[in-house]
Amino acid sequence: MLVNGLRFDNLRGDIYGGIVAAVVALPLALAFGVASGAGAIAGLYGAIFVGFFAALFGGTPAQCSGPTGPMTVVMAGIVVQFSDQPALAFTTVILAGICQILFGVCRIGQYISLIPYPVISGFMSAIGAIIIILQIGPALGHQGLKGVLTNLSAIPDFVSDPVFDALLVFLLTISIVCLTPGRISKIIPASLLALIVGTLVVANVLTDAPVIGDIPQGFPEIIRPIFDVDILMLMLESAVVLAMLGSIDSLLTSLVCDNMTRSHHDSNRELIGQGIGNIVAGFLGGLPGAGATMRSVANIRTGGRTPISGMLHSVILLAILLGLGPLAEKIPLAVLAGILFKVGVDIIDWRFLKRLRGVPRADLVVMASVFLITVLVDLITGVAVGVVLASLLFVKEMSELELANFRIIVGGIHEAPLDSEESEVLERNKERILLIHIEGPMSFGSAKTMVRRVMADHAFNTVKSVVFDLSDVPIIDGTACTAVDDILAMVHANGQHLIFVAMQPKVSSVLENFGVKAHIRPGHQFETRLTALKHAAYVAGSKHSDDVSGYKI
């Protein structure tokens, strides 16, 4: 089916859902447009075109898409980078859309969810903090500056010379969006109510508060993409960040929609739909977008269940733009700052912050690192450092677990993995046999330490037979194969007998491909550990009848 989940048996719910989603989206689209530096109209264009085409081609039927806080923050940085050539910024949006389509075609959607939660938490909290910081200037009646650090350094100047009309409008907006009773917000969203009330107050009472100003009318002109070879890598880097962030944002919202509608989205198709929407938005001067949680939830709660609601929400926004554009020019910037301030507060991951005392130290380090680097340096570096740091900490924890399951056994011990008969064989031959037993995955994190442990073990150099037991290893990587090869080379250098216990097929295949199994002599691999131990005792010269029975020289 061309349109995923399209059906016409829920038209009434989809119409209601589309209308409510448009009402919720309007003030946010304007606010995000202003915050991005591309202008309020860019926010509306993004909501219209991303919303329509993502619904048409996406994989989450009830989802409504458009500019979001995280995407706006990234786009603001891109607008600053290419301030002398705005077309480069929108070309980057087109490239991001192409990347998202490639993600979907290559079926990468299922892997995006593997990004560690502390990285997402730190990033989202940083996005919320950035949005709040960027609204301090407009809240006090000043033009917002470009860059987080620039705005932070300008706070003393903002505070020392406020425009009191703007400040009062900002406080009024905050009061409305935070204190509007639920029964009223069900009829009219608090952000839209704040937009209407704040605009009327500024038009009639607090007239010194700055407003949006001129907004282009009519349908947008097509932007011709341009490429600058000197900064192409910078454009691609920004595009990949937009694509990754938009994909994560959209798929998280898809999960919310699934929970509310008891359905299952198609993640790869959703990425393709989002990519098409962002390509169209880039060509028409719109902000990049993603699945928007707030408007999607509003759509579903009002009855929206199919892509019709998402497409209708975009058509309504287009009608508003074409018919009421002149009225939008009178919207106060302080009202948009108040709406975005609330958005920033809501984006911060308070759930994680409330549990800081019980959070593992490694997760706390990752979250704090991502937060600080994202706020103080940039988004790309923050996420990259977070993913690498989380991966390294995970590898460290896994290597410690792997090493805990690495045993060098000489003599009988009455504990796992040995049974009583195996322990007795080892005890009788404690000067002849050494058993190396590994349980669980073997990876590069623990490989070298395993080799060092074997080298440091005094008994390893004195016994006559070494039994290598990998029967409880489900998976092994290339570095661990090299470590096993190093251990086996030491066994051969010592002139010891090497006996293997049978391995699982996947492990056996990897070791064979790396040439490790070439060290195993014919007849020196056995199906059970007990049989391997008895054979080791036999070739080591054991005189005990229970050890050598069944074997002939």
XYZ file of C-alpha atoms in Angstrom:
553
model
C 0.000 0.000 0.000
C 1.353 3.429 -0.963
C 0.063 5.062 2.235
C 0.724 2.940 5.311
C -2.362 2.449 7.487
C -4.683 4.421 5.198
C -8.361 3.686 5.714
C -11.568 5.679 5.578
C -13.605 4.202 8.419
C -12.331 6.766 10.945
C -12.858 10.010 9.040
C -14.597 11.838 11.872
C -11.805 11.052 14.343
C -9.123 11.893 11.792
C -10.722 15.264 10.993
C -10.982 16.193 14.664
C -7.452 14.960 15.293
C -6.035 16.905 12.352
C -7.707 20.145 13.453
C -6.481 19.853 17.048
C -2.955 18.889 15.927
C -2.852 21.991 13.683
C -3.977 24.201 16.556
C -1.235 22.747 18.770
C 1.370 23.021 15.995
C 0.732 26.648 14.969
C 2.334 28.501 17.902
C 5.159 25.986 18.163
C 5.966 26.220 14.444
C 6.151 30.019 14.653
C 8.264 29.857 17.798
C 10.661 27.278 16.393
C 11.032 29.299 13.204
C 12.032 32.408 15.120
C 14.362 30.447 17.423
C 16.149 28.837 14.474
C 17.101 32.196 12.974
C 15.444 31.259 9.676
C 12.264 33.187 10.497
C 8.748 32.334 11.635
C 7.698 31.490 8.088
C 10.372 28.741 7.902
C 8.805 27.119 10.947
C 5.382 27.111 9.302
C 6.770 25.769 6.041
C 8.502 22.983 7.942
C 5.308 22.033 9.783
C 3.329 22.049 6.541
C 5.638 20.096 4.249
C 7.333 17.698 6.677
C 3.958 17.053 8.305
C 2.196 16.274 5.024
C 4.800 14.085 3.313
C 5.908 12.233 6.448
C 2.270 11.279 7.031
C 1.819 10.306 3.382
C 4.902 8.101 3.061
C 5.768 7.288 6.694
C 5.279 4.144 8.733
C 3.417 5.457 11.807
C -0.212 6.111 10.794
C -1.257 8.392 13.680
C 1.949 10.412 13.927
C 2.068 14.155 13.165
C 5.433 15.593 12.181
C 6.996 19.027 12.063
C 9.752 21.148 13.629
C 10.794 19.973 17.087
C 12.999 21.447 19.792
C 16.081 19.279 19.113
C 15.869 19.751 15.340
C 15.457 23.513 15.782
C 18.563 23.769 17.952
C 20.642 21.913 15.346
C 19.161 24.013 12.549
C 19.982 27.192 14.458
C 23.635 26.168 14.435
C 23.464 25.422 10.708
C 21.845 28.806 9.991
C 24.677 30.497 11.901
C 27.314 28.505 10.003
C 25.890 29.478 6.624
C 24.514 32.912 7.489
C 26.122 34.466 4.395
C 24.435 31.911 2.083
C 21.054 30.745 3.477
C 20.591 28.384 0.535
C 23.446 26.279 1.933
C 21.486 25.768 5.148
C 18.446 24.470 3.279
C 20.677 22.356 1.013
C 21.917 20.738 4.226
C 18.288 19.990 5.139
C 17.850 18.287 1.747
C 20.994 16.214 2.344
C 19.656 15.238 5.771
C 16.454 14.011 4.128
C 18.465 11.942 1.661
C 20.418 10.434 4.585
C 17.167 9.481 6.302
C 15.900 7.769 3.166
C 19.178 5.822 2.989
C 18.767 4.871 6.665
C 15.344 3.463 5.840
C 16.397 1.685 2.663
C 19.376 0.121 4.469
C 17.054 -0.854 7.336
C 19.042 1.048 9.942
C 15.917 2.039 11.867
C 16.184 -0.968 14.173
C 19.720 0.019 15.204
C 19.067 3.663 16.068
C 17.257 2.537 19.192
C 20.540 1.035 20.441
C 21.923 4.450 21.404
C 22.374 4.283 25.211
C 19.721 5.989 27.308
C 22.213 8.175 29.267
C 23.373 9.652 25.939
C 19.788 10.439 24.907
C 19.008 11.782 28.394
C 22.043 14.075 28.460
C 21.380 15.249 24.919
C 17.689 15.976 25.465
C 18.371 17.792 28.748
C 21.047 19.841 26.989
C 18.599 20.691 24.198
C 16.096 21.863 26.806
C 18.763 23.985 28.509
C 19.849 25.499 25.181
C 16.275 26.412 24.272
C 15.821 28.102 27.676
C 19.112 30.015 27.361
C 18.224 31.248 23.877
C 14.909 32.662 25.114
C 16.385 34.878 27.841
C 17.069 37.756 25.431
C 13.629 37.782 23.740
C 11.944 37.393 27.145
C 13.553 40.663 28.233
C 12.763 42.467 24.987
C 16.141 42.059 23.275
C 17.094 40.414 20.016
C 18.334 36.902 20.650
C 22.015 36.424 19.810
C 23.578 33.607 17.848
C 25.193 30.877 19.895
C 24.678 29.558 23.422
C 27.849 30.995 24.932
C 27.183 34.373 23.336
C 23.740 34.460 24.907
C 25.102 33.355 28.275
C 27.721 36.106 28.265
C 25.069 38.669 27.269
C 22.697 37.827 30.149
C 24.062 40.634 32.410
C 23.376 43.160 29.631
C 19.877 41.760 29.058
C 19.047 41.903 32.754
C 20.467 45.385 33.285
C 18.368 46.913 30.485
C 15.048 45.033 30.191
C 12.054 46.072 28.104
C 9.447 45.813 30.836
C 6.518 45.403 28.445
C 8.213 42.325 26.928
C 9.027 40.944 30.366
C 5.411 41.303 31.503
C 4.178 39.576 28.331
C 6.692 36.771 28.878
C 5.524 36.268 32.466
C 1.893 36.344 31.325
C 2.649 33.683 28.711
C 4.450 31.468 31.223
C 1.501 31.783 33.593
C -0.983 30.779 30.901
C 0.951 27.782 29.553
C 1.723 26.478 33.052
C -1.481 27.251 34.944
C -4.277 26.755 32.419
C -6.663 24.127 33.879
C -6.922 20.845 32.053
C -10.611 21.270 31.258
C -9.802 24.503 29.382
C -6.706 23.163 27.602
C -8.865 20.327 26.223
C -10.925 22.960 24.429
C -8.072 25.250 23.396
C -4.390 24.324 23.869
C -2.630 26.455 26.462
C 0.068 27.561 24.019
C -2.516 28.807 21.501
C -4.434 30.567 24.277
C -1.202 32.276 25.356
C -0.512 33.268 21.754
C -3.941 34.894 21.362
C -4.005 36.606 24.769
C -0.407 37.823 24.530
C -0.929 39.240 21.038
C -4.104 41.104 22.106
C -2.381 42.506 25.209
C 0.579 43.807 23.211
C -1.676 45.267 20.518
C -3.731 47.236 23.053
C -1.711 47.720 26.262
C 1.971 46.705 26.327
C 2.821 48.182 22.960
C 6.586 48.429 23.493
C 7.089 44.661 23.308
C 8.821 43.669 20.006
C 6.786 41.601 17.514
C 7.664 39.169 14.699
C 7.341 41.722 11.912
C 7.099 41.069 8.189
C 6.168 37.540 7.108
C 6.252 36.595 3.399
C 2.813 35.874 1.981
C 1.671 33.135 -0.376
C 3.246 29.868 -1.438
C 7.049 29.626 -1.028
C 9.448 29.777 -3.930
C 11.584 26.762 -4.694
C 15.131 27.097 -3.356
C 17.811 25.944 -5.744
C 20.315 23.754 -3.878
C 23.914 24.915 -3.998
C 27.102 23.087 -3.066
C 30.392 24.592 -2.001
C 33.255 22.112 -2.358
C 35.272 23.877 0.344
C 32.612 23.262 2.990
C 30.993 20.129 1.591
C 32.276 17.969 4.449
C 30.876 20.447 6.977
C 27.503 20.296 5.202
C 27.524 16.497 5.172
C 28.484 16.356 8.842
C 25.609 18.662 9.778
C 23.244 16.714 7.518
C 24.118 13.407 9.196
C 23.539 14.948 12.624
C 20.149 16.279 11.512
C 19.262 12.909 10.001
C 20.307 10.936 13.086
C 18.567 13.289 15.480
C 15.409 13.432 13.369
C 15.373 9.647 13.117
C 15.754 9.155 16.861
C 13.161 11.833 17.601
C 10.681 10.327 15.145
C 11.105 6.706 16.242
C 10.747 7.604 19.915
C 7.496 9.375 19.065
C 6.462 6.337 17.024
C 6.811 4.219 20.157
C 4.560 6.646 22.027
C 1.989 6.385 19.227
C 2.207 2.578 19.314
C 1.500 2.540 23.036
C -1.503 4.833 22.657
C -3.042 3.124 19.625
C -1.948 -0.464 20.419
C -0.390 -0.757 16.986
C 3.095 -1.351 15.542
C 4.911 1.146 13.350
C 7.265 0.354 10.471
C 10.499 2.049 11.569
C 12.308 1.878 8.226
C 9.299 3.144 6.303
C 8.958 5.940 8.862
C 12.530 7.034 8.183
C 11.853 7.095 4.441
C 8.730 9.221 4.993
C 10.592 11.632 7.268
C 13.382 11.865 4.705
C 10.965 12.733 1.885
C 9.328 15.362 4.099
C 12.654 16.978 4.948
C 13.757 16.999 1.309
C 10.577 18.846 0.311
C 10.954 21.220 3.262
C 14.542 21.975 2.235
C 13.512 22.786 -1.324
C 10.777 25.142 -0.074
C 12.674 26.906 2.704
C 11.182 25.055 5.659
C 12.747 23.906 8.898
C 13.656 20.230 9.159
C 11.208 18.214 11.198
C 10.552 14.927 12.921
C 7.736 13.107 14.628
C 6.406 15.613 17.161
C 5.227 14.050 20.403
C 2.968 16.887 21.565
C 0.885 17.191 18.401
C 0.873 13.404 17.840
C -0.548 12.829 21.326
C -3.132 15.582 20.770
C -4.091 13.986 17.444
C -4.527 10.501 18.941
C -6.433 11.689 22.005
C -8.892 13.498 19.729
C -9.501 10.455 17.573
C -6.842 10.548 14.855
C -5.716 7.090 13.794
C -4.689 7.215 10.124
C -2.357 9.312 7.931
C -5.384 11.411 6.952
C -5.137 13.289 10.259
C -1.437 14.091 9.783
C -1.962 15.310 6.230
C -5.036 17.317 7.233
C -3.108 19.055 10.020
C -0.626 20.290 7.373
C -3.364 21.425 4.991
C -4.996 23.440 7.794
C -1.665 25.112 8.612
C -1.255 26.006 4.930
C -4.735 27.547 4.883
C -3.896 29.553 8.010
C -0.679 30.767 6.418
C -2.395 31.857 3.212
C -5.349 33.499 4.949
C -4.045 34.831 8.257
C -0.406 35.597 7.502
C -0.724 39.368 8.207
C -2.059 38.642 11.703
C 0.975 36.488 12.525
C 3.218 39.516 11.967
C 1.807 41.070 15.170
C 2.680 38.139 17.441
C 5.072 39.310 20.199
C 8.488 37.668 20.374
C 8.134 37.501 24.162
C 5.066 35.277 23.743
C 7.027 32.873 21.557
C 9.852 33.001 24.100
C 7.424 32.020 26.854
C 6.039 29.116 24.814
C 9.544 27.878 23.982
C 10.666 28.320 27.580
C 7.960 25.853 28.623
C 9.000 23.533 25.770
C 12.605 23.658 26.983
C 11.584 22.814 30.544
C 9.481 19.896 29.302
C 12.308 18.500 27.138
C 14.697 18.213 30.105
C 14.786 14.624 31.317
C 13.475 15.197 34.836
C 12.856 11.477 35.304
C 16.588 10.783 35.069
C 17.522 13.808 37.178
C 15.166 12.763 39.973
C 16.941 9.414 40.199
C 20.507 10.719 40.235
C 21.303 9.202 43.634
C 20.466 5.718 42.451
C 21.928 6.001 38.949
C 25.086 3.940 38.276
C 28.170 6.137 38.292
C 29.050 5.218 34.695
C 25.625 6.345 33.444
C 25.916 9.573 35.425
C 29.334 10.307 33.904
C 27.998 9.716 30.393
C 24.881 11.839 30.944
C 26.818 14.737 32.513
C 29.496 14.645 29.799
C 26.949 14.734 26.989
C 25.025 17.540 28.699
C 28.041 19.787 29.285
C 29.686 19.204 25.908
C 26.399 19.712 24.044
C 25.694 22.997 25.837
C 29.225 24.396 25.874
C 30.688 23.026 22.624
C 28.191 21.691 20.096
C 25.647 18.971 19.497
C 27.796 16.841 17.223
C 30.674 16.608 19.666
C 28.323 15.975 22.584
C 26.611 12.987 20.995
C 29.853 11.580 19.555
C 31.658 11.776 22.901
C 28.637 10.306 24.663
C 28.344 7.293 22.365
C 32.095 6.599 22.500
C 32.240 7.044 26.286
C 29.188 4.844 26.857
C 30.644 2.187 24.564
C 33.996 2.221 26.363
C 32.356 1.963 29.780
C 30.175 -0.874 28.530
C 33.201 -2.701 27.136
C 34.959 -2.241 30.481
C 32.003 -3.701 32.388
C 31.682 -6.595 29.940
C 35.410 -7.341 30.111
C 35.223 -7.495 33.907
C 32.318 -9.920 33.625
C 34.186 -12.024 31.065
C 37.294 -12.130 33.241
C 35.195 -13.215 36.224
C 34.181 -16.262 34.152
C 37.753 -17.068 33.086
C 39.162 -19.878 35.252
C 42.578 -21.515 35.365
C 42.033 -24.691 37.398
C 44.721 -26.923 38.839
C 43.615 -29.630 41.262
C 40.102 -30.587 42.284
C 37.593 -27.896 43.261
C 34.009 -28.651 44.178
C 32.283 -25.782 42.365
C 30.996 -24.921 38.925
C 31.843 -25.790 36.236
C 33.184 -29.138 37.489
C 31.223 -32.121 38.712
C 32.624 -34.496 41.317
C 34.178 -36.958 38.863
C 35.912 -34.179 36.914
C 37.239 -32.702 40.168
C 38.637 -36.073 41.196
C 40.531 -36.466 37.914
C 42.040 -33.005 38.331
C 42.921 -33.640 41.981
C 44.723 -36.893 41.189
C 46.675 -35.114 38.419
C 47.172 -31.654 39.894
C 50.846 -31.678 38.915
C 50.134 -32.923 35.397
C 46.920 -31.204 34.148
C 45.771 -27.588 33.939
C 42.221 -26.764 32.845
C 41.380 -23.420 31.226
C 37.624 -22.897 31.297
C 35.819 -19.862 29.863
C 32.116 -19.176 30.194
C 30.177 -16.509 28.320
C 31.184 -14.266 25.383
C 34.834 -13.596 24.569
C 35.621 -10.129 23.230
C 38.496 -7.744 22.670
C 37.885 -6.081 26.043
C 39.204 -9.004 28.058
C 41.409 -10.825 25.541
C 44.827 -9.437 26.471
C 44.184 -9.743 30.208
C 43.318 -13.426 29.716
C 46.687 -13.992 28.021
C 48.517 -12.175 30.836
C 46.736 -14.294 33.462
C 47.827 -17.496 31.765
C 51.414 -16.263 31.427
C 51.499 -15.279 35.119
C 50.180 -18.627 36.350
C 53.075 -20.683 37.748
C 51.391 -24.049 37.132
C 50.949 -23.304 33.434
C 54.654 -23.745 32.781
C 54.985 -26.964 34.836
C 52.076 -29.198 33.827
C 52.277 -31.693 30.978
C 48.707 -31.343 29.603
C 46.497 -28.289 29.074
C 42.772 -28.770 28.572
C 41.103 -25.841 26.838
C 37.349 -25.738 27.463
C 35.354 -23.275 25.338
C 32.156 -25.329 25.377
C 30.315 -22.592 27.339
C 31.391 -19.749 25.020
C 28.494 -18.728 22.724
C 30.355 -16.094 20.682
C 33.918 -14.915 20.103
C 35.398 -11.971 18.210
C 38.589 -11.625 16.200
C 40.713 -10.148 18.987
C 39.697 -12.928 21.358
C 40.606 -15.459 18.630
C 44.077 -13.937 18.521
C 44.305 -14.249 22.318
C 43.361 -17.927 22.137
C 45.958 -18.392 19.399
C 48.609 -16.753 21.618
C 47.758 -19.090 24.514
C 47.913 -22.133 22.265
C 51.271 -20.972 20.875
C 52.601 -20.825 24.443
C 51.325 -24.363 25.065
C 53.204 -25.638 22.018
C 56.325 -23.677 22.989
C 56.290 -25.443 26.377
C 56.008 -28.823 24.674
C 52.731 -29.553 26.446
C 49.838 -31.699 25.259
C 46.859 -29.619 24.119
C 43.371 -31.100 24.452
C 40.184 -29.299 23.485
C 36.621 -29.763 24.644
C 34.068 -29.516 21.816
C 32.992 -25.959 20.960
C 29.708 -24.466 19.885
C 29.367 -24.293 16.071
C 29.610 -20.476 15.798
C 32.784 -20.368 17.920
C 34.293 -23.326 16.089
C 33.653 -21.628 12.736
C 35.308 -18.358 13.791
C 38.376 -20.129 15.214
C 38.682 -22.173 12.036
C 38.469 -19.079 9.847
C 41.262 -17.473 11.901
C 43.414 -20.585 11.572
C 43.387 -21.251 15.329
C 42.030 -24.788 15.057
C 45.150 -25.775 13.148
C 46.856 -26.058 16.564
C 44.559 -28.944 17.532
C 46.068 -32.316 16.670
C 43.767 -35.013 15.316
C 42.145 -36.955 18.128
C 42.739 -34.218 20.691
C 39.234 -32.744 20.752
C 36.490 -34.434 22.795
C 32.764 -34.009 23.177
C 32.761 -33.858 26.996
C 35.032 -32.234 29.554
C 35.397 -35.493 31.530
C 36.624 -37.399 28.475
C 39.053 -34.582 27.649
C 40.413 -34.594 31.220
C 40.890 -38.362 31.218
C 42.730 -38.207 27.913
C 44.893 -35.362 29.263
C 45.743 -37.545 32.257
C 46.592 -40.460 29.980
C 48.972 -38.522 27.710
C 50.496 -36.835 30.793
C 51.499 -40.240 32.134
C 48.961 -40.769 34.897
C 49.305 -44.163 36.609
C 45.816 -44.085 38.148
C 43.623 -46.799 36.637
C 40.491 -44.630 36.572
C 42.321 -42.041 34.458
C 43.948 -44.296 31.856
C 41.256 -46.966 31.468
C 40.036 -47.119 27.918
C 43.184 -45.579 26.435
C 45.993 -47.436 24.698
C 49.412 -46.222 23.700
